[in-house]
Amino acid sequence: MKKKIRPLLCCALITTALTAGFPASHVLATPTDTQADAAVNQEDGTAENTPTQPALPECYNWPIQSNETEGWPQGPQVQAETAIVMEADSGCILYAKGIDEKREPASITKIMTALVALEHSRMDEQVTFSHNAVFSIEQGSTHIGIKEGEVLTMEQCLYGVLLASANEVSNGVAEHVGGSIEGFVEMMNEKAREIGCKNTHFSNANGLHNEEHYTTAYDMALITQAALKNPTFRSIMSTDHFIIPTTNITDEERWLNNHHKMLRETKFHYEGCIGGKTGYTTDAGNTLVTVADRNDMELICVTLKTNANAVYTDTALLLDYGFNNFQKIALCQKKQQISVRLLPFDRQFYSEHASGTIGEYQNDAYAVIPSDIQIENLTKQVSIKKNLEETEYYFNSKLITRRLLSLSSVLTSQSPENAVNLLTDTLTDHTDGNIITKFKALPSWKYPVLGILGFILIFYIILLILRIKRRKKRRRKRKK
């Protein structure tokens, strides 16, 4: 009996020894579609099993801020705690649910990681992975099996970050670009402030759980909007799969599949999806950033704190809402020149011969408005500061977009043909004819000019009063 037990015991010991010999961070697991459908993302931690038809969470009935705007298309209820749909060109917010509430982003953090890396490195730079980069990630979190001392190009690293959501690769990128993970994180936070994020703070480059690591749906939409302006980011984000060739340590190729199921041919595929980023931790729940394009309108959808497959059904509902209820109208293109006309009052200050001039737009401006209204239904507020005219377009009280028109040529023009115009153009500006609006559109010199005119008027009135008094005195003397 003892002879039979000994071989079995030896086999068990050998198996245990072999298993223990491989670090957890070097195990590359590729979940099947069935497993992925059950828990959508297992990229940052271990997902919990969910029932086939889970009960709707309490947050399903939380208020939707965008529905409170009078006349605005009513958006759908979703299971995400917070969500946003933003039009990428104009920044117009089409849907808003708790968009300024702080939540953990999980791996959608890597959008900022990639953006900062793209702005501070070349794609052919060699990234060498340290012991800390490889072994400091949580056991069981997503990785592609990078080994200490292994070398990848920055391009290969960014595919690992955005497609495979590899946490150790994010660490390696951070150390390479920032000198340390802490230095890179400060660069991330600085970039967030530059973009305009008000409620975001990063504490790592991969999105693993940390109480000081948070963002909002609105801030993540801003970060994605900024990243989309980088053509390399766009290319990587929209790639279905990528192969990392053999390296100085690993003799096998690494196949990386894009985790975003709305981009790939799965049951969650969404027509027009061009990419995005997935995320999951036990604390953050499922998070998702998705970019989709239909009919020349590009939408950014962010959902935070969602459960299981609802992260995709929510996103599909929100994107359908955006594409089905809104239209995109071009207001102007950067460097586009337009003919403008002067008001009579304006001519007195600049040129009696000038009947019009050319203004130049400083930005591409688009208005995304409900499909059943026209651009004429919007109200405008115009202001001029330092020879730059800013026009804000509103739907009721909701800001839609801003348009900038350069007036700098006004002060440098040498001929009547290039004379200054500081008021209305021949197209759509100030069409309401409101005197107050036209007055506000005058440049900053309007106040000293009005002051001088007021002083002259008061002086004239005083002289007139003195003159009348003198006449009265003369009449009294004559009567005597």
Short mmCIF file of N, CA and C in Angstrom, two decimals, residues 248-312:
data_model
loop_
_atom_site.label_atom_id
_atom_site.label_comp_id
_atom_site.label_asym_id
_atom_site.label_seq_id
_atom_site.Cartn_x
_atom_site.Cartn_y
_atom_site.Cartn_z
N ASN A 248 13.68 40.19 -26.43
CA ASN A 248 14.99 39.75 -25.93
C ASN A 248 14.89 38.62 -24.92
N ILE A 249 13.68 38.39 -24.36
CA ILE A 249 13.49 37.35 -23.35
C ILE A 249 12.46 36.30 -23.78
N THR A 250 11.37 36.76 -24.39
CA THR A 250 10.28 35.85 -24.75
C THR A 250 10.39 35.40 -26.20
N ASP A 251 10.35 34.08 -26.43
CA ASP A 251 10.53 33.52 -27.77
C ASP A 251 9.21 33.34 -28.52
N GLU A 252 8.11 33.68 -27.88
CA GLU A 252 6.80 33.51 -28.51
C GLU A 252 6.14 34.86 -28.77
N GLU A 253 5.34 34.91 -29.84
CA GLU A 253 4.58 36.12 -30.13
C GLU A 253 3.45 36.28 -29.12
N ARG A 254 3.08 37.52 -28.87
CA ARG A 254 1.93 37.79 -28.00
C ARG A 254 0.79 38.35 -28.86
N TRP A 255 -0.34 37.70 -28.85
CA TRP A 255 -1.52 38.16 -29.58
C TRP A 255 -2.40 38.97 -28.62
N LEU A 256 -2.66 40.20 -28.99
CA LEU A 256 -3.48 41.09 -28.16
C LEU A 256 -4.80 41.37 -28.86
N ASN A 257 -5.89 41.06 -28.21
CA ASN A 257 -7.22 41.37 -28.73
C ASN A 257 -7.81 42.57 -28.02
N ASN A 258 -8.48 43.41 -28.78
CA ASN A 258 -9.16 44.57 -28.19
C ASN A 258 -10.27 44.09 -27.28
N HIS A 259 -10.28 44.53 -26.02
CA HIS A 259 -11.28 44.09 -25.05
C HIS A 259 -12.67 44.67 -25.29
N HIS A 260 -12.75 45.75 -26.09
CA HIS A 260 -14.04 46.44 -26.26
C HIS A 260 -14.95 45.64 -27.18
N LYS A 261 -16.03 45.09 -26.63
CA LYS A 261 -16.89 44.16 -27.37
C LYS A 261 -17.82 44.84 -28.36
N MET A 262 -17.98 46.17 -28.26
CA MET A 262 -18.82 46.86 -29.24
C MET A 262 -18.05 47.11 -30.54
N LEU A 263 -16.74 47.04 -30.47
CA LEU A 263 -15.90 47.19 -31.66
C LEU A 263 -15.76 45.86 -32.39
N ARG A 264 -15.66 44.78 -31.62
CA ARG A 264 -15.44 43.46 -32.20
C ARG A 264 -16.76 42.81 -32.63
N GLU A 265 -16.64 41.69 -33.37
CA GLU A 265 -17.81 40.96 -33.85
C GLU A 265 -18.35 40.05 -32.75
N THR A 266 -19.02 40.64 -31.78
CA THR A 266 -19.66 39.90 -30.70
C THR A 266 -21.14 40.27 -30.68
N LYS A 267 -21.87 39.70 -29.75
CA LYS A 267 -23.30 40.03 -29.67
C LYS A 267 -23.52 41.47 -29.23
N PHE A 268 -22.47 42.14 -28.73
CA PHE A 268 -22.57 43.53 -28.30
C PHE A 268 -22.07 44.49 -29.37
N HIS A 269 -21.72 44.00 -30.55
CA HIS A 269 -21.19 44.86 -31.60
C HIS A 269 -22.15 46.01 -31.90
N TYR A 270 -21.57 47.22 -32.06
CA TYR A 270 -22.39 48.41 -32.33
C TYR A 270 -21.93 49.04 -33.64
N GLU A 271 -22.86 49.21 -34.56
CA GLU A 271 -22.55 49.78 -35.86
C GLU A 271 -22.08 51.22 -35.69
N GLY A 272 -20.88 51.49 -36.17
CA GLY A 272 -20.32 52.84 -36.06
C GLY A 272 -19.31 52.99 -34.95
N CYS A 273 -19.18 51.97 -34.08
CA CYS A 273 -18.20 52.04 -32.99
C CYS A 273 -16.79 52.04 -33.58
N ILE A 274 -15.97 53.00 -33.14
CA ILE A 274 -14.60 53.07 -33.64
C ILE A 274 -13.58 52.80 -32.54
N GLY A 275 -14.06 52.47 -31.33
CA GLY A 275 -13.13 52.11 -30.26
C GLY A 275 -13.54 52.66 -28.91
N GLY A 276 -12.60 52.61 -27.99
CA GLY A 276 -12.86 53.07 -26.63
C GLY A 276 -11.96 52.35 -25.65
N LYS A 277 -12.42 52.22 -24.42
CA LYS A 277 -11.62 51.53 -23.39
C LYS A 277 -12.54 50.96 -22.34
N THR A 278 -12.25 49.72 -21.93
CA THR A 278 -13.01 49.05 -20.89
C THR A 278 -12.30 49.16 -19.54
N GLY A 279 -13.05 48.90 -18.47
CA GLY A 279 -12.46 48.90 -17.14
C GLY A 279 -13.29 48.10 -16.16
N TYR A 280 -12.61 47.50 -15.18
CA TYR A 280 -13.32 46.79 -14.11
C TYR A 280 -12.42 46.60 -12.90
N THR A 281 -12.94 46.91 -11.74
CA THR A 281 -12.40 46.44 -10.46
C THR A 281 -13.61 46.14 -9.59
N THR A 282 -13.39 45.41 -8.52
CA THR A 282 -14.49 45.11 -7.61
C THR A 282 -15.10 46.38 -7.05
N ASP A 283 -14.25 47.36 -6.73
CA ASP A 283 -14.74 48.62 -6.15
C ASP A 283 -15.36 49.54 -7.19
N ALA A 284 -14.78 49.60 -8.37
CA ALA A 284 -15.29 50.51 -9.40
C ALA A 284 -16.47 49.94 -10.15
N GLY A 285 -16.63 48.62 -10.14
CA GLY A 285 -17.62 48.01 -11.00
C GLY A 285 -17.14 48.11 -12.44
N ASN A 286 -18.05 47.92 -13.39
CA ASN A 286 -17.69 48.05 -14.80
C ASN A 286 -17.72 49.51 -15.22
N THR A 287 -16.68 49.93 -15.93
CA THR A 287 -16.63 51.27 -16.51
C THR A 287 -16.36 51.12 -18.00
N LEU A 288 -16.81 52.09 -18.79
CA LEU A 288 -16.65 51.96 -20.23
C LEU A 288 -16.64 53.33 -20.90
N VAL A 289 -15.68 53.51 -21.79
CA VAL A 289 -15.65 54.67 -22.69
C VAL A 289 -15.81 54.15 -24.11
N THR A 290 -16.73 54.73 -24.86
CA THR A 290 -17.00 54.28 -26.22
C THR A 290 -17.08 55.48 -27.14
N VAL A 291 -16.48 55.35 -28.33
CA VAL A 291 -16.55 56.39 -29.36
C VAL A 291 -17.22 55.78 -30.58
N ALA A 292 -18.23 56.46 -31.09
CA ALA A 292 -18.95 55.95 -32.26
C ALA A 292 -19.20 57.09 -33.23
N ASP A 293 -19.27 56.75 -34.52
CA ASP A 293 -19.43 57.75 -35.58
C ASP A 293 -20.53 57.31 -36.54
N ARG A 294 -21.50 58.18 -36.71
CA ARG A 294 -22.56 57.96 -37.70
C ARG A 294 -22.95 59.31 -38.30
N ASN A 295 -23.17 59.33 -39.60
CA ASN A 295 -23.65 60.54 -40.28
C ASN A 295 -22.79 61.77 -39.96
N ASP A 296 -21.46 61.57 -39.96
CA ASP A 296 -20.51 62.65 -39.71
C ASP A 296 -20.64 63.26 -38.32
N MET A 297 -21.24 62.54 -37.40
CA MET A 297 -21.33 63.01 -36.01
C MET A 297 -20.66 61.97 -35.12
N GLU A 298 -19.64 62.41 -34.36
CA GLU A 298 -18.87 61.51 -33.51
C GLU A 298 -19.27 61.73 -32.05
N LEU A 299 -19.70 60.67 -31.40
CA LEU A 299 -20.17 60.76 -30.02
C LEU A 299 -19.23 60.01 -29.08
N ILE A 300 -19.04 60.59 -27.90
CA ILE A 300 -18.28 59.96 -26.82
C ILE A 300 -19.27 59.59 -25.72
N CYS A 301 -19.28 58.32 -25.34
CA CYS A 301 -20.17 57.86 -24.26
C CYS A 301 -19.32 57.30 -23.12
N VAL A 302 -19.59 57.76 -21.91
CA VAL A 302 -18.89 57.27 -20.72
C VAL A 302 -19.93 56.78 -19.72
N THR A 303 -19.76 55.55 -19.24
CA THR A 303 -20.61 55.03 -18.17
C THR A 303 -19.71 54.56 -17.03
N LEU A 304 -20.09 54.94 -15.80
CA LEU A 304 -19.31 54.58 -14.62
C LEU A 304 -20.18 53.82 -13.63
N LYS A 305 -19.56 52.85 -12.96
CA LYS A 305 -20.21 52.05 -11.91
C LYS A 305 -21.44 51.33 -12.46
N THR A 306 -21.19 50.38 -13.35
CA THR A 306 -22.26 49.56 -13.92
C THR A 306 -21.99 48.10 -13.59
N ASN A 307 -23.01 47.27 -13.72
CA ASN A 307 -22.86 45.85 -13.42
C ASN A 307 -22.90 45.02 -14.69
N ALA A 308 -21.91 44.14 -14.84
CA ALA A 308 -21.88 43.10 -15.87
C ALA A 308 -22.26 43.63 -17.25
N ASN A 309 -23.12 42.90 -17.99
CA ASN A 309 -23.41 43.23 -19.37
C ASN A 309 -24.15 44.55 -19.55
N ALA A 310 -24.70 45.09 -18.48
CA ALA A 310 -25.41 46.38 -18.57
C ALA A 310 -24.48 47.48 -19.06
N VAL A 311 -23.17 47.31 -18.91
CA VAL A 311 -22.23 48.33 -19.37
C VAL A 311 -22.34 48.51 -20.88
N TYR A 312 -22.67 47.45 -21.61
CA TYR A 312 -22.82 47.54 -23.06
C TYR A 312 -24.24 47.90 -23.47
#
